[in-house]
Short mmCIF file of C-alpha atoms and ligand atoms in Angstrom, two decimals:
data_model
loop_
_atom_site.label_atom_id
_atom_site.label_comp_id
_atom_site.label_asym_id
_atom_site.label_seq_id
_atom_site.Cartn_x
_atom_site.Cartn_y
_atom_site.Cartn_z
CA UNK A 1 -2.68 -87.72 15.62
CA UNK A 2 -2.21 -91.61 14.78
CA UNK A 3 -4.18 -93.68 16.12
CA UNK A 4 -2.91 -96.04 18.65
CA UNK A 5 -1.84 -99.03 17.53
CA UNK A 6 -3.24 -100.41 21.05
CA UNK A 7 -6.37 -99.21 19.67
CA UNK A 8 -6.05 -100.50 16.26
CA UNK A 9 -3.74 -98.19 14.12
CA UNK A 10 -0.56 -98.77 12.84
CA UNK A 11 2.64 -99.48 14.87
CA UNK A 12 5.60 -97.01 15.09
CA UNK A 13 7.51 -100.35 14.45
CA UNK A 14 7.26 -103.24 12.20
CA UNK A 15 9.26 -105.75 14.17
CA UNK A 16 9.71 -105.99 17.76
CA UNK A 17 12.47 -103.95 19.58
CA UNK A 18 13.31 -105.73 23.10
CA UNK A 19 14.43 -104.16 26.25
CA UNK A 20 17.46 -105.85 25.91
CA UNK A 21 20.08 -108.15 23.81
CA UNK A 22 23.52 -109.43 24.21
CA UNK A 23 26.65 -108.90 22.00
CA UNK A 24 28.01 -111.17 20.67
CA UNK A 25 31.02 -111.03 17.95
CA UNK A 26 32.99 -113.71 15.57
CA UNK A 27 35.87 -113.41 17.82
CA UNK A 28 33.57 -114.66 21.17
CA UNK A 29 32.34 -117.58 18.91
CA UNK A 30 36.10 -118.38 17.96
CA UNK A 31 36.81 -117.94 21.79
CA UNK A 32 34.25 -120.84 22.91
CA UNK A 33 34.81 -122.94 19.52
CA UNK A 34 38.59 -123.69 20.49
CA UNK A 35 37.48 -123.99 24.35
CA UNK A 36 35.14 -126.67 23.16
CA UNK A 37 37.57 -128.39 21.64
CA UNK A 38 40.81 -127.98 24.07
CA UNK A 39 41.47 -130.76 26.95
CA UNK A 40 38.78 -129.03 29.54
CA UNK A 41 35.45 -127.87 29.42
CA UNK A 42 34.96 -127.03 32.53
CA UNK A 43 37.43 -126.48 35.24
CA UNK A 44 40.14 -125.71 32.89
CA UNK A 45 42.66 -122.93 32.63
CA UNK A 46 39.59 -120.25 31.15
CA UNK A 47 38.46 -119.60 34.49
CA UNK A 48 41.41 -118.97 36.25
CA UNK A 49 42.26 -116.43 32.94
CA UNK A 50 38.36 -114.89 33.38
CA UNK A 51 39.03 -114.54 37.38
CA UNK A 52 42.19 -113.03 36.68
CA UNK A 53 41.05 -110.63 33.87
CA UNK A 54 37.83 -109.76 36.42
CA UNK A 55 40.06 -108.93 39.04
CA UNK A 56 42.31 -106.62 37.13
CA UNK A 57 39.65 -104.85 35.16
CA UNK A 58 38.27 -103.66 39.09
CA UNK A 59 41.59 -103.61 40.46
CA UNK A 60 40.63 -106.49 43.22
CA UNK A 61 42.88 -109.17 44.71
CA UNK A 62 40.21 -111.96 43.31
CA UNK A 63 37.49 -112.49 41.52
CA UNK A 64 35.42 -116.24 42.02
CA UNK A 65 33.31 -117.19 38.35
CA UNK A 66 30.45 -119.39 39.26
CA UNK A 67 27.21 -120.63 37.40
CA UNK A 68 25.11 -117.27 37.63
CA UNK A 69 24.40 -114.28 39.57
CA UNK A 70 21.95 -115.50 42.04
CA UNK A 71 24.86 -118.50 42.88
CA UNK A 72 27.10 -115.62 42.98
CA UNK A 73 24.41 -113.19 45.22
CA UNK A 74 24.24 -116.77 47.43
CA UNK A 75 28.34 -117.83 47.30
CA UNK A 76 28.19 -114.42 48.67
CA UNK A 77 25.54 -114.95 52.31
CA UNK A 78 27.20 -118.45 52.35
CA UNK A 79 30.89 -116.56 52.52
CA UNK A 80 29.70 -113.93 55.18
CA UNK A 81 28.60 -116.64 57.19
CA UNK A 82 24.75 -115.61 57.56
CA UNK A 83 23.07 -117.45 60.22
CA UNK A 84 19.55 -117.92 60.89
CA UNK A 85 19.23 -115.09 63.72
CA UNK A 86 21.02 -112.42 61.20
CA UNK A 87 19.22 -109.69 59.17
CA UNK A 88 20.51 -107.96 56.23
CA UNK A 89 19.64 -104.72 54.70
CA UNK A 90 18.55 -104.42 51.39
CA UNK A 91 16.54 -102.69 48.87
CA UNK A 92 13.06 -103.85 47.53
CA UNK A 93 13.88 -102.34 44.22
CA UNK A 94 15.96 -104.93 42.41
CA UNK A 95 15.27 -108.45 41.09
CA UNK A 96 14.25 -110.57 43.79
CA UNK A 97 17.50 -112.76 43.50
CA UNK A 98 19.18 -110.00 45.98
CA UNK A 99 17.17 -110.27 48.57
CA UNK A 100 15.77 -114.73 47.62
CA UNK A 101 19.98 -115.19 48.68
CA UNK A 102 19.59 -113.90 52.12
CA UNK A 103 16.38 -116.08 52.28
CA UNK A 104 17.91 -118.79 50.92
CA UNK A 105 20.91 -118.39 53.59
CA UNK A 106 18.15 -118.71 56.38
CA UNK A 107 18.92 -114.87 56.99
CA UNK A 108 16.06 -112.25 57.23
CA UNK A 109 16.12 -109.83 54.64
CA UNK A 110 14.93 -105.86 55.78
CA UNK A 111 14.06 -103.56 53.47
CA UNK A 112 15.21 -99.79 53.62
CA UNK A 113 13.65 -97.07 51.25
CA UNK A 114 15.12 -95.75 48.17
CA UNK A 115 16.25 -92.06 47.72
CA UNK A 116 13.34 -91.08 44.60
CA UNK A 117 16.07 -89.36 42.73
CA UNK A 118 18.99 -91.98 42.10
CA UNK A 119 16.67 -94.80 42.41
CA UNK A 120 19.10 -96.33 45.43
CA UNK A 121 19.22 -97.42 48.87
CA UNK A 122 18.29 -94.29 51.33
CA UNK A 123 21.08 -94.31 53.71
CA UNK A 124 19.24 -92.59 56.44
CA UNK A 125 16.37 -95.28 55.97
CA UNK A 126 19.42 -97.99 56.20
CA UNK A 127 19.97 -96.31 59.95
CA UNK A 128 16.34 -96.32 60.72
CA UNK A 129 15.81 -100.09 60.08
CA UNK A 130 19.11 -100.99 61.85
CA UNK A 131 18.86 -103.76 64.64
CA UNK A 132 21.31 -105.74 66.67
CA UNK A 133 20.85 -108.40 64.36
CA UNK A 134 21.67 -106.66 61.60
CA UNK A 135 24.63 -108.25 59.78
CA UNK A 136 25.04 -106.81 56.24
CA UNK A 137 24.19 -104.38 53.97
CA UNK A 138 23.21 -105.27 50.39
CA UNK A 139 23.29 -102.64 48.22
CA UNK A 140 21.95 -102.69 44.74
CA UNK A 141 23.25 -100.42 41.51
CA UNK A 142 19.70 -99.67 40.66
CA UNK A 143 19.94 -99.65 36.67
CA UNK A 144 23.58 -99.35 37.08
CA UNK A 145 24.20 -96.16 38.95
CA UNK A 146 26.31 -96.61 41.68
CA UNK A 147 24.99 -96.46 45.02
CA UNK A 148 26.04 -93.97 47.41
CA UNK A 149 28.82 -95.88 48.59
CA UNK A 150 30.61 -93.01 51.25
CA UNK A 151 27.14 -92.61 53.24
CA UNK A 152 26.55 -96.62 53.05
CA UNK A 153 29.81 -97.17 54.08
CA UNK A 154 29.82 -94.71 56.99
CA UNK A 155 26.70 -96.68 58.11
CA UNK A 156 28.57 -100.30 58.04
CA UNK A 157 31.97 -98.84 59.45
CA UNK A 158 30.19 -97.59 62.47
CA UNK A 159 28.36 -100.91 63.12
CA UNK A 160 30.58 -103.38 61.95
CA UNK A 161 28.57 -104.88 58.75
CA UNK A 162 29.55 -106.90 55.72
CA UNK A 163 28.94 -104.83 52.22
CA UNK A 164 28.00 -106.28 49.63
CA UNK A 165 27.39 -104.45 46.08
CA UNK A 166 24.64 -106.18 43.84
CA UNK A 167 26.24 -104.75 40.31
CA UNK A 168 24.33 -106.89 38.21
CA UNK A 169 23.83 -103.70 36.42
CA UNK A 170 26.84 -101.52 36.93
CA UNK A 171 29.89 -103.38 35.97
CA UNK A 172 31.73 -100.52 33.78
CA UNK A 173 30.37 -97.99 36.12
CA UNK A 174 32.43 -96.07 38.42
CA UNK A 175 31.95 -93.68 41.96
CA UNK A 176 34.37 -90.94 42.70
CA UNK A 177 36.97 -92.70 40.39
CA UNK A 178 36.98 -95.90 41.30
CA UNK A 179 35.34 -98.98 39.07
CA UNK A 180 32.29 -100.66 40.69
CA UNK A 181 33.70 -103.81 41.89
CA UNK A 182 36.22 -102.11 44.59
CA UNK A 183 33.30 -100.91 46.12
CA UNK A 184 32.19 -102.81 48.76
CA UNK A 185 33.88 -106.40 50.40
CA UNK A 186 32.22 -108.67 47.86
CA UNK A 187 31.11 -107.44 44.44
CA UNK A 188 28.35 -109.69 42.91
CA UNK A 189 28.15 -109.56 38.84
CA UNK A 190 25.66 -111.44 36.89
CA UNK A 191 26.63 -112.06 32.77
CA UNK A 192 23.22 -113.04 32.14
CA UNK A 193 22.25 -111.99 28.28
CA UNK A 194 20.29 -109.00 29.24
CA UNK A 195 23.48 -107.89 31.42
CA UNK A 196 26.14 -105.64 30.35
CA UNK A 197 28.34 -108.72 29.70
CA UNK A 198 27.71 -112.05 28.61
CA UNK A 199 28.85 -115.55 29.31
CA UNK A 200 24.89 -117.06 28.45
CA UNK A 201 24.32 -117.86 32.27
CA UNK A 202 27.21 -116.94 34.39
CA UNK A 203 27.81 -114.83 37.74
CA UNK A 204 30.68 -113.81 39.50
CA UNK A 205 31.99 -112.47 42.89
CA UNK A 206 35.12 -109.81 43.54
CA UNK A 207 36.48 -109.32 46.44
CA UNK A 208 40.16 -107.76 47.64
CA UNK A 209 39.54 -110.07 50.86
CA UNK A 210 41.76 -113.30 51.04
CA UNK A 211 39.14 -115.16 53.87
CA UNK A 212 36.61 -114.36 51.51
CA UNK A 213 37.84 -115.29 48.77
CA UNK A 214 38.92 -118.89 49.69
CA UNK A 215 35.33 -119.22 50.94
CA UNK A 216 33.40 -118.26 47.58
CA UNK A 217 35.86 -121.28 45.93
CA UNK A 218 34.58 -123.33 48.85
CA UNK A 219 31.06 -123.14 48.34
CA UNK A 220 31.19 -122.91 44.05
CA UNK A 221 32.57 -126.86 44.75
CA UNK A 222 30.35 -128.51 47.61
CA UNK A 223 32.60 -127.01 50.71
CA UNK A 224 34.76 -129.15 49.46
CA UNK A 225 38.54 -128.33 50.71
CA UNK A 226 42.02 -130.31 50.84
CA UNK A 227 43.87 -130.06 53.81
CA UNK A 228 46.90 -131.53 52.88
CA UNK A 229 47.66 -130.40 49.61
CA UNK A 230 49.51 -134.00 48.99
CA UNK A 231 47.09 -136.14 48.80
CA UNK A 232 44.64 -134.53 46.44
CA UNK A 233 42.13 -137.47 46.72
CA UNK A 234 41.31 -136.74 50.03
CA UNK A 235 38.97 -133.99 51.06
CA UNK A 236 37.03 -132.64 53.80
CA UNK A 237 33.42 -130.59 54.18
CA UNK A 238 33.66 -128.48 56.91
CA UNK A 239 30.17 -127.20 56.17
CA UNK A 240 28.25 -127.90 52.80
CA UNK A 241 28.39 -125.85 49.67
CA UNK A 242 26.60 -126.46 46.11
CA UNK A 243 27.72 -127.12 42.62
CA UNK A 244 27.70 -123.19 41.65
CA UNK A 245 30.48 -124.05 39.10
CA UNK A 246 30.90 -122.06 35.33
CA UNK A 247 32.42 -124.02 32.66
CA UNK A 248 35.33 -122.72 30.69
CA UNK A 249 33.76 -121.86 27.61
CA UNK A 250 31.17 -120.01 29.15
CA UNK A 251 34.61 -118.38 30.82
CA UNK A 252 36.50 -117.69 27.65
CA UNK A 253 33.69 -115.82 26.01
CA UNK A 254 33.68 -114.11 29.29
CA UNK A 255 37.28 -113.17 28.69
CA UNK A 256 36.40 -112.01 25.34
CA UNK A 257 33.27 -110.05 26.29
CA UNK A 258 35.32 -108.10 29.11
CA UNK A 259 37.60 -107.08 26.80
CA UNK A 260 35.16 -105.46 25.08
CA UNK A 261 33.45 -103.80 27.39
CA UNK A 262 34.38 -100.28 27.70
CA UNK A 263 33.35 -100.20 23.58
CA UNK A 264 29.79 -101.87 25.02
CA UNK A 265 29.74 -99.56 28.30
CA UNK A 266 30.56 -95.98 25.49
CA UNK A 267 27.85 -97.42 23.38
CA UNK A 268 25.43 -97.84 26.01
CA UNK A 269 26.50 -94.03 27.46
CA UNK A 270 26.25 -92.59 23.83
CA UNK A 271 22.77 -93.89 23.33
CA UNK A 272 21.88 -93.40 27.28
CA UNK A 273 23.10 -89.40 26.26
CA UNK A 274 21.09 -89.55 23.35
CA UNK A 275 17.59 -90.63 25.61
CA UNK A 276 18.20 -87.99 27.96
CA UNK A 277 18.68 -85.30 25.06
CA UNK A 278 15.22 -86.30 23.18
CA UNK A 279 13.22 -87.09 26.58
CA UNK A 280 14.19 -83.87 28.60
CA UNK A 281 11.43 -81.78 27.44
CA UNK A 282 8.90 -85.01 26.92
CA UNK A 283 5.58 -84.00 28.85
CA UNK A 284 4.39 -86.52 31.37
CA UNK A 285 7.98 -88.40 32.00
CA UNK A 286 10.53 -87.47 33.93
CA UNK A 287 14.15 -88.82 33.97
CA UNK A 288 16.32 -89.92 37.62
CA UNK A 289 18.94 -88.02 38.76
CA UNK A 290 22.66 -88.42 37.56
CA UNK A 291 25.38 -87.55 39.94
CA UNK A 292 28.31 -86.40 38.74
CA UNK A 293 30.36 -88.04 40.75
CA UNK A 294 29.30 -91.69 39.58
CA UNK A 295 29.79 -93.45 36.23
CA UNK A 296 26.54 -94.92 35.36
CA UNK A 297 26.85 -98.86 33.97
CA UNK A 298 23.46 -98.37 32.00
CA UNK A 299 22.18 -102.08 32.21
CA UNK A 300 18.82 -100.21 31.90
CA UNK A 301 17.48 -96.92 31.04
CA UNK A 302 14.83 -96.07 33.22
CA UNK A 303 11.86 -93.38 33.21
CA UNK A 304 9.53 -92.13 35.31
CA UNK A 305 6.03 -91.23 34.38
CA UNK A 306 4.10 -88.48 35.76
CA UNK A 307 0.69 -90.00 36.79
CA UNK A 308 -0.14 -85.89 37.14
CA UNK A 309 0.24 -85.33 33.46
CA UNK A 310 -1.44 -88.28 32.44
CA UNK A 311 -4.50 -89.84 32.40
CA UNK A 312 -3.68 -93.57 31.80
CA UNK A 313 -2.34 -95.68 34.46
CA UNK A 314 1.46 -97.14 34.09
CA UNK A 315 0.16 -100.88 32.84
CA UNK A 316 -1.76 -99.09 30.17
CA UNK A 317 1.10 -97.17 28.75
CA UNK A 318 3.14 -100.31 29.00
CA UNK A 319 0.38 -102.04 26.88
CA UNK A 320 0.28 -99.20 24.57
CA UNK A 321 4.16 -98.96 24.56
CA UNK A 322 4.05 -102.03 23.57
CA UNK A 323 1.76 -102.47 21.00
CA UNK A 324 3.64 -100.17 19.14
CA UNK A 325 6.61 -102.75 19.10
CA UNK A 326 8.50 -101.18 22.16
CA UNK A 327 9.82 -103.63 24.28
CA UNK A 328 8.99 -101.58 27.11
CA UNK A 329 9.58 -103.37 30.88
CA UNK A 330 8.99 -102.73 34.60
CA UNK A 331 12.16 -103.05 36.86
CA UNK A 332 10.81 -104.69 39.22
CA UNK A 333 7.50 -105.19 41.03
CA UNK A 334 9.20 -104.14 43.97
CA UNK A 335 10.10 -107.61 46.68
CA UNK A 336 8.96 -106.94 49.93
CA UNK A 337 5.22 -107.27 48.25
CA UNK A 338 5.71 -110.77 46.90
CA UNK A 339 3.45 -112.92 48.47
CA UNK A 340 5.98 -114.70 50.20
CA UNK A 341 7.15 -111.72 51.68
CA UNK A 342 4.14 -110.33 52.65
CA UNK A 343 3.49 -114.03 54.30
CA UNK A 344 6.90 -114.73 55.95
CA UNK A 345 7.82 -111.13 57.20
CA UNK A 346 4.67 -109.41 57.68
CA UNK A 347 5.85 -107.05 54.74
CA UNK A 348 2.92 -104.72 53.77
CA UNK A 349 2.36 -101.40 51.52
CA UNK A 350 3.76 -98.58 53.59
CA UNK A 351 6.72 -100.40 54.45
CA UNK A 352 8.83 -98.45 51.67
CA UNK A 353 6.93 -95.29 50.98
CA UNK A 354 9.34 -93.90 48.03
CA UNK A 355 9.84 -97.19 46.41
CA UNK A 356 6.30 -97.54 46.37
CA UNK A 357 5.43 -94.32 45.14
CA UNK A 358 8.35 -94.85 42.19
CA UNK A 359 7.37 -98.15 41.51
CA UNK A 360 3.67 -97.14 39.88
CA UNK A 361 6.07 -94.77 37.43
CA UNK A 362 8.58 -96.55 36.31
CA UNK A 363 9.36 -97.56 32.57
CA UNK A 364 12.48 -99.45 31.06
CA UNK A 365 13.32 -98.40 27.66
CA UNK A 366 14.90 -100.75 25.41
CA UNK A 367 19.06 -100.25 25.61
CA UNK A 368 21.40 -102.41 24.00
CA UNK A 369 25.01 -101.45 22.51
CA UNK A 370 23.85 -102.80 19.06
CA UNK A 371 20.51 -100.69 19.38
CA UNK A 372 20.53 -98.30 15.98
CA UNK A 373 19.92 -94.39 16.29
CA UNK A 374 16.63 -95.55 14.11
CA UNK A 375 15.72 -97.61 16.88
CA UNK A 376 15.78 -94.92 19.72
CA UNK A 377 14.07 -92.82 17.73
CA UNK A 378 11.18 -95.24 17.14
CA UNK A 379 11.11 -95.44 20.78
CA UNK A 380 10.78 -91.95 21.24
CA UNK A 381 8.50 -91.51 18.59
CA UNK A 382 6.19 -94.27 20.16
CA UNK A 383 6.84 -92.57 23.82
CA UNK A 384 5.63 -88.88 22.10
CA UNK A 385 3.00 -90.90 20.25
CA UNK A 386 1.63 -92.94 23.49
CA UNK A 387 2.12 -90.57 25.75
CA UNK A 388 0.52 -87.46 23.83
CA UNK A 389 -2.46 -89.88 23.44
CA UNK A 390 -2.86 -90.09 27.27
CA UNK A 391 -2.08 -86.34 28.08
CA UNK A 392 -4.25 -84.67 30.77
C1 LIG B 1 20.15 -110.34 36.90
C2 LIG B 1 20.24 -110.01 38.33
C3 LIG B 1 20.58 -110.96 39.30
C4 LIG B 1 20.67 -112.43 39.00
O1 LIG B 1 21.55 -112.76 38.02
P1 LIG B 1 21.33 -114.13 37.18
O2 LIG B 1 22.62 -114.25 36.46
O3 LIG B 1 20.16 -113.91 36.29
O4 LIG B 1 21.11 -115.22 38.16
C5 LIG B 1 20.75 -110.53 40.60
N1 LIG B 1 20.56 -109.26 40.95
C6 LIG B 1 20.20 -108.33 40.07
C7 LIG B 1 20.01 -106.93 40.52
C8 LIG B 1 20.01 -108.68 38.73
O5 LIG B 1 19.60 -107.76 37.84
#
């Protein structure tokens, strides 16, 4: 067998192949050139045209653009009105932006378990860690399969709670026939480069809620508001907001990247297809479930390794993944054991058993729609490569 290029040999790969990599075309460059140039560059007519095109593609009454998807994860406590004494349910497996809002929002974040095979919030851990205080329920599109949004929504009927969908890594995806973004009562989106579209930073939040709705454009501009639409120089702050404002031609390539993304979303799917062909039968990894009733968004393309099979521990593999020029990543070191977690809430190992347990397996393969069929198979030739090496 080769030897390891972690150990000296040869590389699969010549060149580095990330994780991840935007898409972007002549006809997004031509987009923001004659933005650039028009009468606004931010707070022009390209936002209103993104919100509206946003909106439609998820078949919401609104959707509110702002600067990027944590200003859109906290546009979205500031909107529900989180108070210090609230607490709102979330995942620990996500980027810690989810979960840094509520924080941010003087909220207290609570962590429920995730179900080992989708990768998502647990609903009957959501019950368990339930309180009085309990507010909201953020629920995160792990990778971007749709959570379980009938049993989450069951839970937040019965008690009354806000939902919110983090689909940072869904938007595309779909559960039971309807596109993430109708999901819950706010939709968050993030169009980060990594993300499934771009706009370079850039975040938004759907919602089919008028209240809502008016709030989000309330806090994107200070809590600025204008009661009397006549005199347009006067304003009020009723309670203060931030500067979580896009500009429009970050907003008209965001136009132009949504129109392409079902062609990104079937390339992602046709290479995610591909993955789950070669890796079925890979020894020591092990691939999450996929419903068949949701459309996965495929931000990422996760794995699982099989600590059984193996004899190297997950950072090794990553090392030796990436040696071989495999941009291999770990989504996420989970956020209840941050330090500042661990020091503000008392959060300690044990609090989410399954995360925990998933966490120490996971791998992110490198995804992108303009990924070649050369590329994947570098990727698995690495994984057979790497992982053969370490077999038990
Ligand atoms: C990327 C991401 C965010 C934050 O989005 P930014 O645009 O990078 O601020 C929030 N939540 C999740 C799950 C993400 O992946």
């Amino acid at each position: 067998m080769d030897t390891l290029a972690l150990l000296g040999g040869t590389p699969v790969r010549a060149s580095w192949l990330p994780y991840a990599r935007q898409t972007v075309e002549r006809d997004d460059v031509e987009a923001v050139t004659r933005t650039l140039t028009a009468d606004w560059i931010t707070q022009g007519p390209a936002i209103a045209e993104f919100e509206r095109a946003l909106a439609a593609q998820a078949g919401v009454a609104h959707a509110v653009a702002v600067a990027n998807g944590t200003a859109a994860l906290e546009a979205a406590c500031w909107a529900a009105g989180l108070s210090p004494d609230d607490e709102v349910i979330t995942t620990p497996l996500t980027f810690a932006a989810t979960a840094n809002a509520v924080v941010h929002q003087g909220a207290r974040p609570v962590f429920a378990d995730v179900e080992p095979r989708t990768l998502n919030l647990d609903a009957a851990t959501v019950k368990r860690v339930a309180s009085s205080r309990t507010r909201a329920l953020f629920a995160v599109d792990f990778a971007g399969l749709p959570c379980d949004y009938d049993a989450l929504h069951a839970i937040a009927r019965e008690h009354g709670w806000l939902t919110v969908a983090d689909a940072a890594h869904s938007l595309g995806g779909g559960y039971r026939g309807r596109p993430v973004g109708a999901l819950a009562d706010m939709t968050v989106l993030s169009f980060h480069p990594a993300k499934l579209i771009t706009t370079g930073e850039g975040g938004a939040v759907l919602t089919d809620r008028a209240d809502l709705a008016e709030r989000l454009r309330r806090v994107r501009h200070h809590g600025l508001h204008y009661p009397d639409g006549k005199t347009p120089w006067r304003n009020e702050i009723a309670e203060p907001g931030h500067n979580f404002r896009i500009t429009d031609f970050q907003a008209a390539l965001g136009s132009s990247q949504l129109a392409k993304l079902p062609r990104l979303h079937a390339a992602r799917a046709r290479l995610a297809a591909r993955y789950r062909e070669r890796l079925a039968a890979m020894e020591g990894l092990e691939l999450p479930a996929l419903p068949p009733e949701r459309e996965h968004g495929w931000h990422l393309f996760v794995a699982l390794l099989r600590p059984e099979r193996l004899t190297a521990d997950q950072d090794t593999i990553l090392r030796a993944l990436r040696a071989e020029n495999i941009g291999v990543m770990l989504h996420y070191p989970l956020v209840h054991l941050h330090p500042f977690y661990r020091a503000r809430y008392g959060c300690a190992p044990g609090l989410c058993p399954q995360a925990e347990m998933i966490e120490k397996r996971l791998v992110t393969l490198p995804l992108f729609p303009l990924m070649t069929d050369g590329d994947q198979d570098d990727v698995v030739a690495a994984l057979g490569k790497v992982l053969g090496h370490f077999a038990r």
